[in-house]
């Protein structure tokens, strides 16, 4: 039986220390922004805020989360994320299921065509012209349709479907089940880990996407949270982005408002991770390595 030597334990310990250090380095910017969001204006302007807040206060955060434009953008982002994730999972599963069957005619060519789209696309201008011709400018459909399916995610789900026992499907078809019945009543219920993992991938994409809204959305009432956040961070006149007057902003620091908006925009999607964490590693490993 193999026994670890002292050198092996030291190597394992070094790896753990390195991973912890990398995690702390990644976390520090977030902690700094959070500290600014709950610190006094004088402390932020004088550069005294580091890891810990200086002059603790919650007025800035309250000011941000009660803003009507923020709440409207939050609702738009939640709507896009929920509808987009469910639609993407459905389309991805419907695409992956037939491609998981080796007897499908022309499957090799179809897979090559899918992979080709991973490497090459028409570019920004053709995509914009397509969305415009579809009449989706200033429409929430323009934020869902371009990302409706990811070829990488489809290939992961396809590999997972291939790893399931063929006897399950065969016995169901002997009983007269159709392909859709097999997919929705047998295959998908057994695919919880990979569906949860891919759903998380889609949800994070829809939540964090700001480029498509920047191209296709001009109406302030349809701006998702990330586009609203960009206006706050990039706009020197914070009052216009917040739909507030200069008098309303007298008691809240502009930098604090930006930091509070970043935190308030990040927390909702972070709350999703604990519920899906147990599926994450299992879903990726089973879906990406067959057998």
GROMACS .gro file of C-alpha atoms in nm:
model
  291
    1UNK     CA    1   0.000   0.000   0.000
    2UNK     CA    2   0.127   0.345  -0.091
    3UNK     CA    3   0.206   0.568   0.205
    4UNK     CA    4   0.259   0.939   0.186
    5UNK     CA    5   0.602   1.063   0.283
    6UNK     CA    6   0.682   1.383   0.468
    7UNK     CA    7   0.764   1.541   0.134
    8UNK     CA    8   0.420   1.453   0.001
    9UNK     CA    9   0.250   1.610   0.302
   10UNK     CA   10   0.459   1.925   0.262
   11UNK     CA   11   0.363   1.942  -0.106
   12UNK     CA   12  -0.008   1.902  -0.024
   13UNK     CA   13   0.022   2.170   0.244
   14UNK     CA   14   0.192   2.408   0.001
   15UNK     CA   15  -0.087   2.359  -0.251
   16UNK     CA   16  -0.352   2.434   0.012
   17UNK     CA   17  -0.165   2.745   0.125
   18UNK     CA   18  -0.136   2.861  -0.237
   19UNK     CA   19  -0.509   2.806  -0.298
   20UNK     CA   20  -0.601   2.996   0.020
   21UNK     CA   21  -0.368   3.281  -0.076
   22UNK     CA   22  -0.521   3.300  -0.424
   23UNK     CA   23  -0.869   3.302  -0.272
   24UNK     CA   24  -0.780   3.587  -0.037
   25UNK     CA   25  -0.621   3.788  -0.318
   26UNK     CA   26  -0.937   3.742  -0.525
   27UNK     CA   27  -1.158   3.841  -0.232
   28UNK     CA   28  -0.968   4.156  -0.130
   29UNK     CA   29  -1.106   4.388  -0.405
   30UNK     CA   30  -1.461   4.283  -0.318
   31UNK     CA   31  -1.398   4.349   0.052
   32UNK     CA   32  -1.253   4.692  -0.029
   33UNK     CA   33  -1.556   4.789  -0.237
   34UNK     CA   34  -1.788   4.665   0.037
   35UNK     CA   35  -1.600   4.868   0.299
   36UNK     CA   36  -1.633   5.181   0.084
   37UNK     CA   37  -2.007   5.125   0.050
   38UNK     CA   38  -2.054   5.148   0.430
   39UNK     CA   39  -1.789   5.410   0.512
   40UNK     CA   40  -1.818   5.785   0.566
   41UNK     CA   41  -1.746   6.023   0.280
   42UNK     CA   42  -1.442   6.186   0.442
   43UNK     CA   43  -1.278   5.847   0.493
   44UNK     CA   44  -1.332   5.746   0.130
   45UNK     CA   45  -1.206   6.077  -0.010
   46UNK     CA   46  -0.897   6.074   0.211
   47UNK     CA   47  -0.810   5.721   0.105
   48UNK     CA   48  -0.831   5.572   0.454
   49UNK     CA   49  -1.067   5.288   0.361
   50UNK     CA   50  -0.889   4.959   0.302
   51UNK     CA   51  -1.011   4.621   0.419
   52UNK     CA   52  -1.217   4.756   0.707
   53UNK     CA   53  -1.478   5.035   0.688
   54UNK     CA   54  -1.406   5.370   0.848
   55UNK     CA   55  -1.698   5.562   1.000
   56UNK     CA   56  -1.960   5.286   0.966
   57UNK     CA   57  -2.292   5.394   0.813
   58UNK     CA   58  -2.571   5.234   0.608
   59UNK     CA   59  -2.728   5.545   0.458
   60UNK     CA   60  -2.545   5.505   0.127
   61UNK     CA   61  -2.658   5.146   0.083
   62UNK     CA   62  -3.013   5.238   0.180
   63UNK     CA   63  -3.002   5.528  -0.064
   64UNK     CA   64  -2.902   5.296  -0.349
   65UNK     CA   65  -3.140   5.003  -0.289
   66UNK     CA   66  -3.442   5.228  -0.248
   67UNK     CA   67  -3.379   5.412  -0.574
   68UNK     CA   68  -3.660   5.352  -0.825
   69UNK     CA   69  -3.425   5.315  -1.122
   70UNK     CA   70  -3.215   5.057  -0.934
   71UNK     CA   71  -3.524   4.855  -0.840
   72UNK     CA   72  -3.653   4.866  -1.198
   73UNK     CA   73  -3.315   4.750  -1.335
   74UNK     CA   74  -3.300   4.478  -1.071
   75UNK     CA   75  -3.642   4.350  -1.179
   76UNK     CA   76  -3.536   4.353  -1.546
   77UNK     CA   77  -3.220   4.154  -1.465
   78UNK     CA   78  -3.412   3.900  -1.256
   79UNK     CA   79  -3.668   3.859  -1.537
   80UNK     CA   80  -3.400   3.813  -1.804
   81UNK     CA   81  -3.199   3.572  -1.589
   82UNK     CA   82  -3.494   3.350  -1.496
   83UNK     CA   83  -3.657   3.338  -1.841
   84UNK     CA   84  -3.325   3.318  -2.023
   85UNK     CA   85  -3.187   3.039  -1.804
   86UNK     CA   86  -3.502   2.825  -1.833
   87UNK     CA   87  -3.527   2.880  -2.209
   88UNK     CA   88  -3.157   2.809  -2.261
   89UNK     CA   89  -3.172   2.488  -2.057
   90UNK     CA   90  -3.474   2.371  -2.257
   91UNK     CA   91  -3.320   2.446  -2.598
   92UNK     CA   92  -2.981   2.305  -2.495
   93UNK     CA   93  -3.135   1.980  -2.368
   94UNK     CA   94  -3.354   1.944  -2.679
   95UNK     CA   95  -3.043   1.988  -2.895
   96UNK     CA   96  -2.816   1.761  -2.691
   97UNK     CA   97  -3.057   1.467  -2.670
   98UNK     CA   98  -3.070   1.368  -3.040
   99UNK     CA   99  -2.697   1.437  -3.077
  100UNK     CA  100  -2.627   1.187  -2.799
  101UNK     CA  101  -2.757   0.908  -3.026
  102UNK     CA  102  -2.484   0.750  -3.237
  103UNK     CA  103  -2.738   0.628  -3.491
  104UNK     CA  104  -2.842   0.985  -3.582
  105UNK     CA  105  -2.776   1.033  -3.957
  106UNK     CA  106  -2.510   1.293  -4.031
  107UNK     CA  107  -2.425   1.345  -3.664
  108UNK     CA  108  -2.055   1.399  -3.737
  109UNK     CA  109  -2.129   1.683  -3.979
  110UNK     CA  110  -2.379   1.841  -3.740
  111UNK     CA  111  -2.126   1.835  -3.453
  112UNK     CA  112  -1.862   1.994  -3.678
  113UNK     CA  113  -2.105   2.272  -3.772
  114UNK     CA  114  -2.183   2.337  -3.406
  115UNK     CA  115  -1.814   2.348  -3.312
  116UNK     CA  116  -1.748   2.582  -3.606
  117UNK     CA  117  -1.985   2.837  -3.451
  118UNK     CA  118  -1.778   2.825  -3.128
  119UNK     CA  119  -1.474   2.954  -3.316
  120UNK     CA  120  -1.625   3.189  -3.571
  121UNK     CA  121  -1.924   3.425  -3.573
  122UNK     CA  122  -2.053   3.705  -3.788
  123UNK     CA  123  -1.937   3.985  -3.558
  124UNK     CA  124  -2.105   4.280  -3.393
  125UNK     CA  125  -2.244   4.456  -3.699
  126UNK     CA  126  -2.415   4.151  -3.861
  127UNK     CA  127  -2.559   4.054  -3.522
  128UNK     CA  128  -2.692   4.407  -3.471
  129UNK     CA  129  -2.847   4.411  -3.820
  130UNK     CA  130  -3.009   4.074  -3.751
  131UNK     CA  131  -3.158   4.190  -3.420
  132UNK     CA  132  -3.282   4.509  -3.589
  133UNK     CA  133  -3.445   4.317  -3.875
  134UNK     CA  134  -3.617   4.094  -3.620
  135UNK     CA  135  -3.763   4.405  -3.458
  136UNK     CA  136  -3.598   4.335  -3.122
  137UNK     CA  137  -3.423   4.668  -3.064
  138UNK     CA  138  -3.543   4.799  -2.726
  139UNK     CA  139  -3.698   4.459  -2.655
  140UNK     CA  140  -3.600   4.213  -2.383
  141UNK     CA  141  -3.590   3.938  -2.646
  142UNK     CA  142  -3.266   4.090  -2.779
  143UNK     CA  143  -3.100   4.006  -2.447
  144UNK     CA  144  -3.212   3.641  -2.449
  145UNK     CA  145  -3.211   3.527  -2.812
  146UNK     CA  146  -2.836   3.580  -2.889
  147UNK     CA  147  -2.737   3.366  -2.587
  148UNK     CA  148  -3.013   3.109  -2.611
  149UNK     CA  149  -2.771   2.818  -2.659
  150UNK     CA  150  -2.402   2.769  -2.582
  151UNK     CA  151  -2.232   2.497  -2.786
  152UNK     CA  152  -1.994   2.418  -2.500
  153UNK     CA  153  -2.282   2.371  -2.257
  154UNK     CA  154  -2.466   2.160  -2.514
  155UNK     CA  155  -2.164   1.930  -2.554
  156UNK     CA  156  -2.137   1.887  -2.176
  157UNK     CA  157  -2.505   1.786  -2.150
  158UNK     CA  158  -2.466   1.562  -2.456
  159UNK     CA  159  -2.178   1.376  -2.285
  160UNK     CA  160  -2.388   1.335  -1.972
  161UNK     CA  161  -2.679   1.191  -2.170
  162UNK     CA  162  -2.439   0.944  -2.334
  163UNK     CA  163  -2.323   0.826  -1.991
  164UNK     CA  164  -2.675   0.721  -1.887
  165UNK     CA  165  -2.763   0.349  -1.930
  166UNK     CA  166  -2.923   0.282  -2.268
  167UNK     CA  167  -3.144   0.015  -2.109
  168UNK     CA  168  -3.354   0.284  -1.938
  169UNK     CA  169  -3.455   0.433  -2.270
  170UNK     CA  170  -3.501   0.097  -2.438
  171UNK     CA  171  -3.738  -0.031  -2.168
  172UNK     CA  172  -3.942   0.290  -2.187
  173UNK     CA  173  -3.976   0.263  -2.565
  174UNK     CA  174  -4.088  -0.099  -2.532
  175UNK     CA  175  -4.375   0.036  -2.321
  176UNK     CA  176  -4.464   0.275  -2.603
  177UNK     CA  177  -4.297   0.597  -2.479
  178UNK     CA  178  -4.207   0.854  -2.742
  179UNK     CA  179  -3.871   1.030  -2.762
  180UNK     CA  180  -4.007   1.342  -2.590
  181UNK     CA  181  -4.163   1.130  -2.316
  182UNK     CA  182  -3.831   0.955  -2.258
  183UNK     CA  183  -3.648   1.289  -2.249
  184UNK     CA  184  -3.882   1.472  -2.011
  185UNK     CA  185  -3.987   1.185  -1.785
  186UNK     CA  186  -3.671   0.976  -1.766
  187UNK     CA  187  -3.357   1.150  -1.895
  188UNK     CA  188  -3.404   1.498  -1.752
  189UNK     CA  189  -3.507   1.382  -1.400
  190UNK     CA  190  -3.182   1.181  -1.390
  191UNK     CA  191  -2.976   1.477  -1.511
  192UNK     CA  192  -3.018   1.705  -1.208
  193UNK     CA  193  -2.644   1.764  -1.139
  194UNK     CA  194  -2.546   1.860  -1.493
  195UNK     CA  195  -2.863   2.068  -1.548
  196UNK     CA  196  -2.801   2.258  -1.222
  197UNK     CA  197  -2.440   2.324  -1.323
  198UNK     CA  198  -2.520   2.439  -1.675
  199UNK     CA  199  -2.815   2.640  -1.542
  200UNK     CA  200  -2.572   2.821  -1.313
  201UNK     CA  201  -2.345   2.896  -1.610
  202UNK     CA  202  -2.637   3.041  -1.805
  203UNK     CA  203  -2.770   3.238  -1.505
  204UNK     CA  204  -2.432   3.399  -1.437
  205UNK     CA  205  -2.399   3.493  -1.804
  206UNK     CA  206  -2.744   3.651  -1.827
  207UNK     CA  207  -2.696   3.833  -1.497
  208UNK     CA  208  -2.352   3.974  -1.582
  209UNK     CA  209  -2.414   4.057  -1.947
  210UNK     CA  210  -2.388   4.427  -2.020
  211UNK     CA  211  -2.256   4.429  -2.379
  212UNK     CA  212  -2.577   4.312  -2.549
  213UNK     CA  213  -2.790   4.559  -2.349
  214UNK     CA  214  -2.545   4.834  -2.443
  215UNK     CA  215  -2.599   4.751  -2.813
  216UNK     CA  216  -2.970   4.682  -2.822
  217UNK     CA  217  -3.132   4.875  -2.534
  218UNK     CA  218  -3.180   5.251  -2.548
  219UNK     CA  219  -3.478   5.293  -2.316
  220UNK     CA  220  -3.390   5.363  -1.952
  221UNK     CA  221  -3.695   5.162  -1.840
  222UNK     CA  222  -3.550   4.846  -1.999
  223UNK     CA  223  -3.194   4.877  -1.875
  224UNK     CA  224  -3.080   4.566  -1.683
  225UNK     CA  225  -2.877   4.598  -1.367
  226UNK     CA  226  -2.533   4.565  -1.528
  227UNK     CA  227  -2.602   4.844  -1.778
  228UNK     CA  228  -2.737   5.059  -1.496
  229UNK     CA  229  -2.421   4.978  -1.299
  230UNK     CA  230  -2.206   5.085  -1.592
  231UNK     CA  231  -2.388   5.419  -1.599
  232UNK     CA  232  -2.319   5.466  -1.228
  233UNK     CA  233  -1.951   5.373  -1.248
  234UNK     CA  234  -1.869   5.556  -1.571
  235UNK     CA  235  -2.095   5.858  -1.534
  236UNK     CA  236  -1.931   6.150  -1.358
  237UNK     CA  237  -2.273   6.298  -1.289
  238UNK     CA  238  -2.412   6.035  -1.052
  239UNK     CA  239  -2.735   6.226  -1.002
  240UNK     CA  240  -2.842   6.170  -1.365
  241UNK     CA  241  -2.778   5.796  -1.343
  242UNK     CA  242  -2.965   5.770  -1.014
  243UNK     CA  243  -3.254   5.986  -1.125
  244UNK     CA  244  -3.183   6.213  -0.828
  245UNK     CA  245  -3.120   6.582  -0.792
  246UNK     CA  246  -2.793   6.727  -0.665
  247UNK     CA  247  -2.965   6.814  -0.336
  248UNK     CA  248  -3.056   6.449  -0.286
  249UNK     CA  249  -2.690   6.353  -0.315
  250UNK     CA  250  -2.556   6.609  -0.068
  251UNK     CA  251  -2.535   6.360   0.221
  252UNK     CA  252  -2.406   6.057   0.028
  253UNK     CA  253  -2.057   6.025  -0.128
  254UNK     CA  254  -2.046   5.963  -0.503
  255UNK     CA  255  -1.774   5.699  -0.463
  256UNK     CA  256  -1.976   5.536  -0.187
  257UNK     CA  257  -2.281   5.527  -0.414
  258UNK     CA  258  -2.080   5.355  -0.685
  259UNK     CA  259  -1.942   5.100  -0.440
  260UNK     CA  260  -2.283   5.034  -0.286
  261UNK     CA  261  -2.432   4.982  -0.633
  262UNK     CA  262  -2.160   4.730  -0.720
  263UNK     CA  263  -2.227   4.535  -0.398
  264UNK     CA  264  -2.604   4.546  -0.440
  265UNK     CA  265  -2.567   4.424  -0.800
  266UNK     CA  266  -2.340   4.134  -0.703
  267UNK     CA  267  -2.513   3.992  -0.395
  268UNK     CA  268  -2.828   3.849  -0.569
  269UNK     CA  269  -2.633   3.617  -0.800
  270UNK     CA  270  -2.395   3.520  -0.518
  271UNK     CA  271  -2.693   3.395  -0.317
  272UNK     CA  272  -2.763   3.137  -0.588
  273UNK     CA  273  -2.427   2.959  -0.547
  274UNK     CA  274  -2.485   2.792  -0.207
  275UNK     CA  275  -2.798   2.617  -0.337
  276UNK     CA  276  -2.620   2.476  -0.643
  277UNK     CA  277  -2.273   2.415  -0.502
  278UNK     CA  278  -2.334   2.047  -0.422
  279UNK     CA  279  -2.421   1.983  -0.787
  280UNK     CA  280  -2.144   2.192  -0.938
  281UNK     CA  281  -1.835   1.967  -0.931
  282UNK     CA  282  -2.033   1.646  -0.981
  283UNK     CA  283  -2.220   1.787  -1.280
  284UNK     CA  284  -1.907   1.913  -1.454
  285UNK     CA  285  -1.705   1.595  -1.398
  286UNK     CA  286  -1.980   1.353  -1.503
  287UNK     CA  287  -2.083   1.569  -1.797
  288UNK     CA  288  -1.732   1.626  -1.933
  289UNK     CA  289  -1.575   1.281  -1.880
  290UNK     CA  290  -1.781   0.988  -2.003
  291UNK     CA  291  -1.757   0.667  -1.805
   0.00000   0.00000   0.00000
